[in-house]
Short mmCIF file of C-alpha atoms in Angstrom, two decimals:
data_model
loop_
_atom_site.label_atom_id
_atom_site.label_comp_id
_atom_site.label_asym_id
_atom_site.label_seq_id
_atom_site.Cartn_x
_atom_site.Cartn_y
_atom_site.Cartn_z
CA MET C 14 25.94 75.77 -25.14
CA ARG C 15 27.83 78.71 -25.40
CA LEU C 16 26.52 79.79 -28.26
CA LYS C 17 25.15 78.28 -31.72
CA THR C 18 27.23 77.43 -34.32
CA SER C 19 25.95 79.49 -36.59
CA LEU C 20 25.86 82.74 -34.43
CA ALA C 21 29.28 82.08 -34.26
CA ALA C 22 29.90 81.92 -37.56
CA ALA C 23 28.34 85.39 -37.93
CA GLY C 24 29.92 86.78 -35.73
CA LEU C 25 27.18 87.51 -34.07
CA THR C 26 10.01 67.41 -26.29
CA ALA C 27 4.72 63.79 -22.40
CA ALA C 28 4.32 60.07 -20.64
CA LEU C 29 1.09 58.97 -19.73
CA ILE C 30 2.06 57.86 -16.26
CA LEU C 31 5.16 58.93 -14.37
CA THR C 32 6.66 58.60 -11.37
CA GLY C 33 9.81 59.28 -10.16
CA CYS C 34 12.45 60.98 -6.93
CA ALA C 35 11.90 64.14 -9.35
CA ALA C 36 14.81 66.72 -6.73
CA GLY C 37 18.27 65.93 -8.18
CA GLY C 38 19.29 67.65 -5.07
CA GLY C 39 18.14 65.23 -3.53
CA ASN C 40 21.89 63.35 -3.92
CA ASN C 41 23.25 66.12 -3.61
CA ASP C 42 26.69 65.53 -1.88
CA SER C 43 27.81 69.00 -0.89
CA GLY C 44 26.70 68.03 2.52
CA ASN C 45 27.83 71.38 3.08
CA GLN C 46 24.28 73.44 2.20
CA GLY C 47 24.85 77.27 2.84
CA SER C 48 28.90 77.47 2.41
CA GLY C 49 28.59 78.65 -1.38
CA ALA C 50 28.35 81.88 -2.86
CA ALA C 51 24.81 83.43 -3.02
CA LEU C 52 23.56 83.77 -6.45
CA THR C 53 22.62 87.30 -8.37
CA ILE C 54 19.28 86.04 -10.42
CA ALA C 55 18.56 89.95 -12.63
CA LYS C 56 15.81 91.37 -15.33
CA PRO C 57 15.67 94.60 -17.16
CA ASP C 58 12.40 95.54 -15.34
CA GLY C 59 12.67 98.86 -13.35
CA ALA C 60 12.49 99.12 -9.77
CA ILE C 61 10.78 96.60 -7.78
CA THR C 62 8.01 99.02 -6.60
CA THR C 63 4.83 97.15 -4.58
CA GLU C 64 5.38 94.33 -2.53
CA SER C 65 3.75 91.20 -3.10
CA HIS C 66 4.62 87.44 -3.15
CA ASN C 67 0.85 85.78 -4.15
CA PRO C 68 1.69 83.06 -6.97
CA TYR C 69 -1.85 83.69 -8.31
CA LEU C 70 -0.97 87.10 -9.30
CA GLY C 71 0.43 87.77 -12.57
CA ASP C 72 1.73 91.23 -11.34
CA SER C 73 3.30 90.34 -8.34
CA ALA C 74 6.44 91.12 -7.26
CA GLY C 75 7.32 87.20 -7.09
CA SER C 76 5.34 86.64 -10.17
CA ARG C 77 7.26 89.40 -12.21
CA TYR C 78 10.55 88.70 -10.81
CA GLY C 79 10.28 84.80 -10.68
CA TYR C 80 10.94 83.88 -6.79
CA SER C 81 7.49 83.15 -6.35
CA LYS C 82 8.56 79.23 -8.36
CA VAL C 83 11.26 78.51 -5.50
CA ILE C 84 8.69 78.66 -2.41
CA PHE C 85 5.77 77.59 -4.03
CA GLU C 86 5.53 73.76 -6.30
CA PRO C 87 4.02 72.74 -8.36
CA LEU C 88 2.74 69.06 -8.17
CA ALA C 89 4.55 68.07 -11.37
CA LEU C 90 7.53 70.23 -14.48
CA VAL C 91 7.03 70.19 -18.31
CA ASN C 92 9.72 71.22 -20.00
CA PRO C 93 9.15 73.34 -22.23
CA THR C 94 12.21 72.02 -24.23
CA GLY C 95 13.78 69.00 -24.55
CA ASP C 96 11.74 66.05 -25.01
CA LEU C 97 9.01 67.72 -23.10
CA GLY C 98 8.89 65.25 -20.50
CA THR C 99 6.90 65.79 -17.94
CA THR C 100 8.92 64.82 -14.18
CA PRO C 101 6.24 64.26 -10.96
CA TRP C 102 7.75 67.20 -8.61
CA LEU C 103 5.11 67.51 -5.52
CA ALA C 104 3.47 64.81 -6.26
CA GLU C 105 5.06 61.06 -6.80
CA LYS C 106 3.04 60.15 -9.46
CA VAL C 107 0.58 61.96 -11.41
CA GLU C 108 -1.45 59.90 -14.58
CA TRP C 109 -4.06 61.56 -16.78
CA ASN C 110 -6.87 59.30 -17.90
CA ASP C 111 -7.50 58.27 -21.60
CA ASP C 112 -8.76 61.36 -22.64
CA TYR C 113 -6.91 63.75 -20.68
CA THR C 114 -10.58 65.55 -18.56
CA GLN C 115 -9.43 62.95 -14.99
CA LEU C 116 -6.22 63.22 -13.60
CA THR C 117 -5.00 61.09 -10.46
CA VAL C 118 -2.22 62.12 -8.61
CA THR C 119 -0.44 60.77 -5.91
CA PRO C 120 0.94 63.20 -3.23
CA ARG C 121 4.82 63.06 -2.35
CA SER C 122 5.17 61.86 1.50
CA GLY C 123 7.81 63.03 3.79
CA VAL C 124 7.37 66.86 2.60
CA LYS C 125 6.97 69.92 5.11
CA TRP C 126 5.66 73.07 4.62
CA SER C 127 8.18 75.80 5.65
CA ASP C 128 6.70 76.22 9.09
CA GLY C 129 6.68 72.92 10.10
CA GLU C 130 3.87 71.59 8.72
CA ASP C 131 3.28 68.52 7.36
CA PHE C 132 2.53 68.56 3.60
CA THR C 133 -0.59 66.64 2.74
CA ALA C 134 -3.34 65.68 0.11
CA ASP C 135 -5.90 68.15 1.92
CA ASP C 136 -3.62 70.46 0.88
CA VAL C 137 -3.61 69.65 -2.88
CA VAL C 138 -7.57 69.12 -3.02
CA PHE C 139 -7.71 72.82 -1.28
CA THR C 140 -6.20 74.18 -4.11
CA PHE C 141 -8.08 73.31 -6.58
CA ASN C 142 -11.30 73.34 -4.47
CA GLN C 143 -10.49 77.91 -4.91
CA TYR C 144 -10.51 77.05 -7.99
CA LEU C 145 -14.18 75.02 -8.31
CA SER C 146 -16.19 76.65 -5.22
CA GLY C 147 -15.41 80.41 -7.39
CA LYS C 148 -13.01 81.82 -4.48
CA LEU C 149 -9.78 82.00 -6.98
CA THR C 150 -10.44 83.73 -10.02
CA ASP C 151 -9.89 80.38 -13.07
CA THR C 152 -7.36 82.64 -15.10
CA GLY C 153 -6.12 79.47 -16.63
CA ALA C 154 -9.90 78.24 -17.95
CA LEU C 155 -8.78 74.88 -15.98
CA GLY C 156 -12.08 74.10 -15.59
CA VAL C 157 -12.27 72.09 -12.63
CA THR C 158 -15.41 70.23 -12.21
CA ASP C 159 -13.99 67.98 -8.91
CA VAL C 160 -12.12 67.07 -6.73
CA LYS C 161 -12.06 64.63 -3.97
CA ALA C 162 -9.04 63.10 -1.84
CA ASP C 163 -9.48 59.11 -3.10
CA GLY C 164 -6.69 57.03 0.10
CA ASP C 165 -3.80 58.57 -1.01
CA THR C 166 -4.85 60.14 -4.31
CA VAL C 167 -6.60 63.01 -5.18
CA VAL C 168 -8.33 63.21 -8.37
CA LEU C 169 -9.17 66.00 -9.93
CA THR C 170 -12.07 65.68 -12.71
CA PHE C 171 -12.28 68.92 -16.08
CA ALA C 172 -14.78 70.63 -17.90
CA ASN C 173 -12.56 69.13 -21.35
CA SER C 174 -9.52 67.56 -21.82
CA LYS C 175 -6.35 68.88 -20.76
CA PHE C 176 -4.24 67.37 -23.45
CA THR C 177 -2.96 71.07 -24.96
CA ALA C 178 -2.82 72.31 -21.25
CA GLN C 179 -0.79 70.22 -19.22
CA GLY C 180 0.89 72.32 -18.23
CA ARG C 181 -1.28 74.60 -16.86
CA VAL C 182 -3.33 72.36 -14.94
CA LEU C 183 0.65 70.86 -13.54
CA HIS C 184 2.61 74.01 -12.74
CA THR C 185 -0.47 75.18 -9.83
CA PRO C 186 0.81 76.22 -7.43
CA ILE C 187 0.20 74.24 -4.20
CA VAL C 188 -0.86 76.32 -0.80
CA PRO C 189 -0.81 75.59 2.76
CA GLU C 190 -4.64 74.73 3.63
CA HIS C 191 -3.14 75.84 7.30
CA ILE C 192 -2.37 79.15 5.92
CA TRP C 193 -4.46 79.84 2.79
CA LYS C 194 -8.43 79.40 4.31
CA ASP C 195 -7.99 82.18 6.36
CA ILE C 196 -6.79 84.20 3.22
CA GLU C 197 -10.43 85.79 2.70
CA ASP C 198 -9.11 86.83 -1.28
CA PRO C 199 -6.63 84.71 -2.18
CA ASN C 200 -6.69 86.09 -5.56
CA THR C 201 -5.28 89.93 -4.54
CA ASP C 202 -3.59 89.01 -0.39
CA PRO C 203 0.19 89.96 -0.47
CA LEU C 204 1.21 87.63 1.72
CA THR C 205 2.85 90.37 3.56
CA ASP C 206 1.09 89.65 7.33
CA GLU C 207 3.75 87.38 9.59
CA GLY C 208 3.46 84.14 9.44
CA LYS C 209 1.92 83.89 5.30
CA LEU C 210 5.04 83.38 3.23
CA VAL C 211 4.80 79.84 3.86
CA GLY C 212 5.66 77.29 0.80
CA THR C 213 7.28 73.78 0.03
CA GLY C 214 10.28 74.95 -2.16
CA PRO C 215 14.11 75.04 -1.53
CA TYR C 216 14.67 78.76 -0.56
CA VAL C 217 12.40 81.11 2.27
CA MET C 218 12.17 84.71 2.25
CA SER C 219 15.67 86.39 3.91
CA ASN C 220 14.47 90.11 2.71
CA TRP C 221 12.25 92.10 1.02
CA SER C 222 13.12 96.11 -0.62
CA THR C 223 12.80 97.92 -3.68
CA GLU C 224 16.30 97.39 -4.38
CA SER C 225 16.50 93.62 -4.20
CA VAL C 226 15.04 90.48 -3.10
CA SER C 227 17.19 87.83 -1.17
CA LEU C 228 15.89 84.27 -0.26
CA LYS C 229 18.18 81.33 2.22
CA ALA C 230 17.85 77.90 0.92
CA ASN C 231 15.60 76.06 3.37
CA PRO C 232 17.04 73.96 5.68
CA ASP C 233 14.35 71.00 5.49
CA TYR C 234 14.33 71.01 2.19
CA TRP C 235 12.33 67.92 1.26
CA GLY C 236 14.59 67.68 -1.91
CA GLY C 237 17.79 67.63 -0.37
CA ASP C 238 20.72 69.94 0.56
CA LEU C 239 21.29 73.05 -1.96
CA ALA C 240 24.27 74.73 -2.99
CA VAL C 241 23.50 78.36 -3.45
CA PRO C 242 23.33 78.75 0.31
CA GLN C 243 21.52 82.60 -1.05
CA LEU C 244 19.00 84.42 -4.59
CA ASN C 245 19.52 87.58 -4.65
CA TYR C 246 16.55 88.77 -7.21
CA VAL C 247 17.43 92.50 -8.37
CA SER C 248 15.80 94.50 -11.34
CA TYR C 249 17.59 96.96 -12.83
CA GLY C 250 16.54 99.98 -15.59
CA ASP C 251 16.35 98.55 -19.07
CA ASN C 252 18.46 95.50 -21.43
CA ALA C 253 21.30 97.79 -21.57
CA ALA C 254 21.52 98.01 -17.69
CA LEU C 255 21.29 94.63 -17.14
CA THR C 256 24.33 93.03 -19.69
CA THR C 257 26.91 95.07 -18.05
CA ALA C 258 25.37 93.30 -14.82
CA LEU C 259 25.50 90.40 -16.19
CA ALA C 260 29.17 90.99 -18.18
CA THR C 261 30.99 92.18 -15.40
CA GLY C 262 29.92 89.83 -12.83
CA ASP C 263 27.07 91.71 -10.80
CA ALA C 264 24.81 89.57 -11.99
CA ASP C 265 25.11 85.90 -12.55
CA TRP C 266 21.10 84.28 -13.92
CA ALA C 267 18.41 85.99 -15.86
CA GLN C 268 16.59 85.35 -19.15
CA ALA C 269 16.65 88.46 -22.41
CA PHE C 270 17.08 88.86 -25.93
CA ILE C 271 20.72 90.09 -25.16
CA PRO C 272 21.42 92.27 -29.02
CA GLN C 273 25.40 91.45 -30.28
CA VAL C 274 25.00 88.47 -26.94
CA GLN C 275 28.94 88.02 -28.19
CA GLN C 276 30.75 91.18 -28.05
CA SER C 277 28.69 92.03 -24.84
CA TYR C 278 28.45 89.19 -23.03
CA LEU C 279 30.19 85.25 -23.98
CA ASP C 280 33.39 87.55 -24.92
CA ALA C 281 33.79 89.07 -21.12
CA ASP C 282 34.11 85.73 -19.60
CA PRO C 283 34.93 82.13 -20.64
CA ASP C 284 32.45 81.01 -18.31
CA ASN C 285 29.31 82.80 -19.41
CA VAL C 286 27.26 80.96 -20.95
CA PHE C 287 24.02 82.15 -23.29
CA LEU C 288 21.85 78.93 -23.34
CA VAL C 289 18.73 78.76 -26.46
CA SER C 290 16.36 76.56 -25.74
CA PRO C 291 13.78 75.54 -28.78
CA THR C 292 9.69 75.23 -27.53
CA PRO C 293 6.92 74.55 -29.72
CA GLY C 294 6.24 77.90 -30.22
CA ALA C 295 7.83 80.59 -33.40
CA GLY C 296 8.22 83.25 -34.37
CA THR C 297 5.77 83.09 -37.41
CA LEU C 298 4.16 85.28 -39.99
CA PHE C 299 0.75 85.76 -39.78
CA MET C 300 -1.00 86.65 -43.32
CA ASN C 301 -3.99 88.32 -43.23
CA LEU C 302 -5.98 86.21 -45.93
CA GLN C 303 -8.90 88.02 -46.19
CA LYS C 304 -8.00 90.01 -49.30
CA LYS C 305 -4.93 90.77 -51.93
CA PRO C 306 -2.20 89.66 -51.84
CA PHE C 307 -2.24 86.34 -49.16
CA ASN C 308 -5.57 85.40 -50.38
CA ASP C 309 -4.31 83.29 -53.06
CA PRO C 310 -2.55 80.35 -52.07
CA ALA C 311 0.34 80.72 -55.16
CA LEU C 312 0.98 83.86 -53.48
CA ARG C 313 2.00 81.99 -49.74
CA GLU C 314 3.15 78.97 -51.10
CA ALA C 315 6.12 81.32 -53.59
CA LEU C 316 7.08 83.51 -49.97
CA ALA C 317 7.44 79.77 -47.99
CA TRP C 318 10.13 78.95 -50.06
CA THR C 319 11.64 82.42 -50.65
CA ILE C 320 11.91 83.88 -47.19
CA ASP C 321 15.26 82.98 -45.24
CA ARG C 322 14.68 81.14 -42.03
CA GLU C 323 18.26 81.08 -40.82
CA ALA C 324 19.01 84.69 -41.76
CA TYR C 325 16.19 85.50 -38.90
CA VAL C 326 18.25 83.06 -36.66
CA ASP C 327 21.53 84.30 -37.37
CA ILE C 328 20.82 88.73 -38.04
CA ALA C 329 17.62 89.33 -36.88
CA ARG C 330 17.63 86.94 -33.29
CA GLU C 331 21.43 86.52 -33.79
CA GLY C 332 21.36 82.91 -33.10
CA ALA C 333 18.49 82.69 -30.39
CA SER C 334 16.59 80.74 -32.55
CA GLU C 335 16.21 77.54 -34.39
CA ALA C 336 15.28 77.72 -38.42
CA ILE C 337 11.52 75.69 -39.00
CA TRP C 338 12.50 74.71 -42.83
CA ASN C 339 9.45 71.49 -41.92
CA LYS C 340 6.33 72.69 -44.25
CA THR C 341 3.64 71.23 -41.78
CA GLY C 342 5.42 74.55 -39.61
CA LEU C 343 6.20 72.47 -36.68
CA SER C 344 10.39 72.89 -34.80
CA SER C 345 12.46 69.70 -34.55
CA VAL C 346 11.29 69.56 -30.11
CA LEU C 347 8.15 68.54 -31.98
CA GLU C 348 9.51 66.12 -34.44
CA ASN C 349 8.42 63.38 -33.19
CA GLU C 350 3.93 64.63 -34.58
CA ILE C 351 4.98 65.04 -38.28
CA ILE C 352 3.72 62.03 -40.11
CA ASP C 353 5.53 60.42 -42.28
CA GLU C 354 4.38 61.43 -45.17
CA TYR C 355 5.95 65.31 -44.59
CA LYS C 356 8.63 64.00 -42.64
CA ASP C 357 11.21 65.78 -44.97
CA ASP C 358 9.31 67.38 -46.58
CA ASN C 359 11.32 71.08 -45.89
CA TYR C 360 10.79 74.79 -47.38
CA SER C 361 14.86 75.57 -48.79
CA VAL C 362 15.42 79.30 -49.93
CA ASP C 363 15.00 78.88 -53.32
CA VAL C 364 14.25 80.83 -55.64
CA ASP C 365 13.22 79.45 -58.84
CA LYS C 366 10.58 77.02 -57.39
CA ALA C 367 8.90 80.01 -56.19
CA LYS C 368 8.32 82.29 -59.80
CA GLU C 369 7.89 78.21 -60.74
CA VAL C 370 4.08 78.14 -58.49
CA LEU C 371 3.39 82.14 -59.39
CA THR C 372 3.94 82.04 -62.72
CA GLU C 373 1.76 78.15 -63.16
CA ALA C 374 -0.46 80.52 -60.92
CA GLY C 375 -0.72 83.21 -63.22
CA TYR C 376 1.37 85.59 -62.15
CA THR C 377 3.99 87.48 -64.21
CA TRP C 378 6.77 90.40 -64.03
CA ASN C 379 6.41 94.08 -65.29
CA SER C 380 10.02 95.43 -65.68
CA GLY C 381 11.24 93.80 -61.89
CA LYS C 382 7.83 94.13 -60.50
CA LEU C 383 5.71 90.53 -59.74
CA THR C 384 2.22 91.53 -61.58
CA ASP C 385 -0.85 89.44 -60.05
CA PRO C 386 -3.44 87.66 -62.20
CA ASP C 387 -5.53 90.44 -62.50
CA GLY C 388 -2.32 92.71 -63.50
CA GLU C 389 -2.24 94.60 -60.20
CA ALA C 390 1.91 95.11 -59.12
CA VAL C 391 1.87 93.09 -55.83
CA GLU C 392 2.74 94.94 -52.35
CA PHE C 393 2.32 94.72 -49.05
CA SER C 394 3.01 95.75 -45.70
CA VAL C 395 4.85 93.96 -42.29
CA SER C 396 3.47 95.28 -39.09
CA VAL C 397 6.06 94.70 -36.10
CA PRO C 398 5.09 97.27 -33.09
CA ALA C 399 8.69 99.68 -32.41
CA GLY C 400 11.41 99.18 -31.23
CA TRP C 401 11.01 94.73 -30.79
CA SER C 402 14.57 95.25 -32.27
CA ASP C 403 14.97 91.62 -33.76
CA TRP C 404 11.47 91.66 -35.29
CA ASN C 405 12.17 94.84 -36.48
CA THR C 406 15.10 93.93 -37.85
CA GLU C 407 13.38 90.27 -39.79
CA GLN C 408 10.98 93.34 -41.41
CA ALA C 409 14.45 94.95 -43.46
CA LEU C 410 15.36 91.00 -44.12
CA MET C 411 12.21 90.39 -46.20
CA SER C 412 11.65 93.56 -47.64
CA GLU C 413 14.70 93.13 -49.30
CA GLU C 414 15.04 89.05 -50.01
CA LEU C 415 11.18 89.48 -51.01
CA GLU C 416 12.00 92.36 -53.57
CA LYS C 417 15.24 91.56 -54.81
CA ALA C 418 14.10 87.73 -55.51
CA LEU C 419 10.15 88.07 -56.60
CA GLY C 420 9.61 91.96 -57.79
CA ILE C 421 7.58 92.65 -53.83
CA LYS C 422 7.15 95.30 -52.59
CA VAL C 423 7.29 94.55 -48.86
CA ASN C 424 7.26 98.12 -46.81
CA VAL C 425 7.95 98.43 -42.99
CA ASP C 426 5.47 99.56 -40.73
CA GLN C 427 6.54 100.26 -37.17
CA PRO C 428 3.12 101.16 -34.85
CA ASP C 429 3.85 101.37 -31.81
CA PHE C 430 1.68 98.59 -29.85
CA GLY C 431 -1.86 99.32 -28.79
CA GLY C 432 -2.56 99.99 -32.82
CA TRP C 433 -0.41 97.34 -33.93
CA ASP C 434 -2.81 94.81 -30.95
CA ALA C 435 -5.58 96.59 -32.41
CA GLY C 436 -5.20 95.98 -36.15
CA LYS C 437 -3.91 92.35 -36.06
CA GLN C 438 -6.69 91.54 -33.53
CA GLU C 439 -9.77 93.67 -35.59
CA GLY C 440 -8.00 92.91 -39.54
CA ASN C 441 -6.89 95.92 -40.53
CA PHE C 442 -3.93 95.16 -41.87
CA ASP C 443 -1.53 93.04 -44.64
CA ALA C 444 1.09 90.44 -42.39
CA ILE C 445 1.97 90.58 -38.68
CA ILE C 446 5.02 88.93 -37.13
CA HIS C 447 4.14 87.46 -33.55
CA TRP C 448 4.07 84.45 -31.73
CA LEU C 449 1.42 81.78 -30.93
CA GLU C 450 -0.50 79.68 -28.30
CA ASP C 451 1.46 77.81 -25.82
CA THR C 452 0.08 74.20 -25.55
CA GLY C 453 3.39 72.20 -26.02
CA ASN C 454 2.51 70.23 -28.58
CA ALA C 455 1.43 70.54 -32.05
CA TYR C 456 -1.87 71.41 -31.79
CA GLY C 457 -0.45 74.67 -30.59
CA LEU C 458 0.37 76.09 -34.23
CA TYR C 459 -2.44 74.10 -36.05
CA THR C 460 -4.92 76.20 -32.80
CA SER C 461 -2.92 79.84 -33.54
CA THR C 462 -2.96 79.36 -37.00
CA MET C 463 -6.17 78.25 -38.63
CA ASP C 464 -8.89 77.73 -35.54
CA PRO C 465 -11.70 79.86 -36.41
CA LYS C 466 -12.74 80.01 -32.10
CA TRP C 467 -10.52 82.36 -31.56
CA VAL C 468 -12.54 84.95 -34.22
CA VAL C 469 -14.99 86.35 -31.43
CA ASP C 470 -17.62 89.13 -32.13
CA GLY C 471 -15.21 89.96 -35.13
CA LYS C 472 -11.58 90.61 -32.97
CA ALA C 473 -8.93 87.97 -33.44
CA SER C 474 -6.62 86.62 -30.57
CA PHE C 475 -4.81 84.80 -33.09
CA ASN C 476 -5.77 82.62 -35.87
CA PHE C 477 -5.40 86.66 -37.28
CA GLY C 478 -5.14 85.23 -41.17
CA ARG C 479 -8.97 84.42 -40.40
CA PHE C 480 -8.33 81.15 -41.56
CA ASP C 481 -11.69 78.90 -41.91
CA ASP C 482 -12.50 74.69 -42.46
CA PRO C 483 -15.22 73.25 -40.65
CA LYS C 484 -12.86 69.70 -41.61
CA VAL C 485 -10.19 71.41 -40.17
CA THR C 486 -11.90 73.16 -37.17
CA GLU C 487 -13.08 69.29 -36.64
CA ALA C 488 -9.59 68.38 -36.76
CA LEU C 489 -8.28 70.76 -33.97
CA ASN C 490 -11.68 69.61 -31.93
CA THR C 491 -10.41 65.91 -32.10
CA TYR C 492 -6.87 66.28 -31.65
CA ALA C 493 -7.67 67.75 -27.83
CA ASN C 494 -10.29 66.17 -26.40
CA ALA C 495 -9.88 62.57 -28.45
CA ALA C 496 -9.40 60.02 -25.81
CA SER C 497 -6.17 56.95 -27.83
CA ASP C 498 -3.35 58.59 -28.89
CA ASP C 499 -4.29 57.06 -32.01
CA GLU C 500 -7.22 59.20 -32.77
CA ARG C 501 -5.07 62.06 -31.88
CA THR C 502 -3.04 60.76 -34.86
CA GLU C 503 -5.43 60.66 -36.94
CA ALA C 504 -6.73 64.37 -36.30
CA GLY C 505 -2.89 65.61 -36.43
CA ALA C 506 -2.34 64.07 -39.58
CA VAL C 507 -5.46 66.28 -41.35
CA LEU C 508 -4.45 69.29 -39.85
CA GLN C 509 -0.14 69.07 -41.38
CA LYS C 510 -1.83 68.52 -44.42
CA ALA C 511 -3.69 71.41 -44.88
CA PHE C 512 -1.40 73.40 -42.96
CA VAL C 513 1.46 71.98 -46.07
CA GLU C 514 -1.45 72.55 -49.00
CA ASN C 515 -2.96 76.20 -47.74
CA VAL C 516 0.15 77.90 -45.93
CA PRO C 517 -1.52 79.70 -43.70
CA ALA C 518 1.06 81.08 -41.96
CA ILE C 519 5.14 81.15 -41.90
CA PRO C 520 6.89 79.35 -38.94
CA LEU C 521 10.68 81.25 -39.04
CA GLY C 522 12.20 80.13 -36.58
CA ALA C 523 11.30 78.19 -32.89
CA HIS C 524 10.80 81.20 -30.16
CA PRO C 525 12.58 79.82 -27.80
CA LEU C 526 13.14 80.21 -23.58
CA LEU C 527 16.17 82.01 -23.72
CA GLY C 528 19.51 81.59 -20.32
CA GLU C 529 22.11 83.72 -19.42
CA PHE C 530 24.13 82.16 -16.83
CA ASN C 531 27.33 81.65 -15.49
CA THR C 532 29.84 78.34 -14.15
CA ARG C 533 31.80 80.44 -11.99
CA ASN C 534 30.17 79.14 -9.15
CA TYR C 535 28.10 75.87 -10.22
CA VAL C 536 28.22 73.26 -13.15
CA GLY C 537 24.14 71.30 -13.12
CA TRP C 538 23.34 73.77 -15.16
CA PRO C 539 21.60 72.11 -18.32
CA SER C 540 23.15 72.05 -21.79
CA GLU C 541 22.57 72.25 -25.38
CA ASP C 542 23.00 68.76 -25.18
CA ASP C 543 20.78 68.31 -21.64
CA GLN C 544 17.79 69.68 -22.25
CA TYR C 545 16.46 69.64 -18.87
CA ALA C 546 15.16 72.90 -18.55
CA ALA C 547 14.82 75.28 -20.22
CA GLY C 548 18.29 78.24 -19.14
CA ASP C 549 15.26 80.58 -17.75
CA PRO C 550 15.31 81.84 -14.05
CA THR C 551 11.07 83.00 -14.53
CA GLN C 552 10.00 79.51 -15.75
CA PRO C 553 8.76 76.55 -12.97
CA GLY C 554 11.66 74.91 -13.90
CA VAL C 555 13.93 76.38 -12.23
CA VAL C 556 13.70 74.56 -9.03
CA GLN C 557 14.59 71.91 -11.00
CA ILE C 558 17.86 73.43 -11.72
CA LEU C 559 18.50 74.90 -8.49
CA THR C 560 18.50 71.30 -6.89
CA LYS C 561 20.41 70.13 -9.42
CA LEU C 562 23.12 73.09 -8.68
CA LYS C 563 26.59 71.13 -6.97
CA PRO C 564 29.71 73.70 -6.33
CA LYS C 565 32.03 73.55 -9.25
CA GLU C 566 35.65 72.07 -8.60
#
């Protein structure tokens, strides 16, 4: 995929048991590892100032720039796009029990750590025992309660169902016991001492500096020969500098929202590719359901019939999204979860329908301005931090659309991030555009918009509109903890019906993972037709991509 059709015109998807040989690189018949061109992976985050390779430390250089993901590998890869499937990686097989409170792992045989030691089940046990013992902070809320080896397998037990958090479990970086057992604090150790930076991944550290980080192909990688001999990680000062580097070929691979991507990047070289990978998440309009005008579901429904999602995709996101029209709020990657009743029940831009809904609810128009049943003109603000250019554009579009179609005055509010964040937590807002909790399934949308668990001591971290219905809360808990697919499907039907009838939020477009790369030297990249992984080099799936790349003939 070089660009979505809509953008060009504007000028501008888990099985319960999974097995298999995961790495595409195992079949790489180039037979000449180390002879190809290096790939430069870039970010726009400024200088790389502090050397730290710790995969558990979110602000380490290894985590921020993504290179820790090609050194330390997970048990399996959960695809955030495409089929949303799970591919065993350091595990030959992963098997969840019926309610997803227990995971049985069969570690892959024949794998060696980069220092030559064998990878074994003991390494998996040790990795998760770090959480169980409290030595490693459980920042992902895994809730491990037991870890034990059982013959050739490892059995992990959790305090509650991990159906909605499979990725967090399976993506846990597995570390070598023979190295890490002597690390005093695994939460902070930078792994800069001689012999500490040992992984199973396809690449090993070659050179680290504040200008760039270089890694070379692991000659003993269990996945086979690698076409790309070297990875260089660099960071530019801002998005503009990154875009220039991508356009000129100084950088090969990145994830960034690039304004005017057609002209500034794609037109620079026919080999340049911009891959948009839709995910279950969505850029979403959250409305404050506790006050006017959004305490009226009729007004919320009218907006859902008026806001142009295609304009959001084509203009605000410049093609880097996918419009969400289904009334359940679920995107195309989750269409298999939509119940039959709503399969083809979609919104569209239908101003007449919006006006009909409003009229039936007692709204009128006075000199072209929408007036509520109390005789007050309908007016509200949409808040997004200044500088978030795509959503700032959507604010302007929404303001224009709603005033022209329905006579609603929409004020554009662009505070700094701190003010916006405080307002959404405390409920001091009319409407905001925000992302969803990432769960890889329909639960993400519905917990984000209808789950009271997110409101603690008066502050919300999701469900900013403060929707609260005991039947919906029960269905959310059932969905997350169900012991069967049928039970989960029934709970999902309750959630979809509630979302359709109440319109607690309005998803605008799938929140995608973005990837910019080129096909000058290598083929085998993910594509619009084969989203086996997202094109984002900071995601866990980067190892899968690197094993699938082959020299361009």
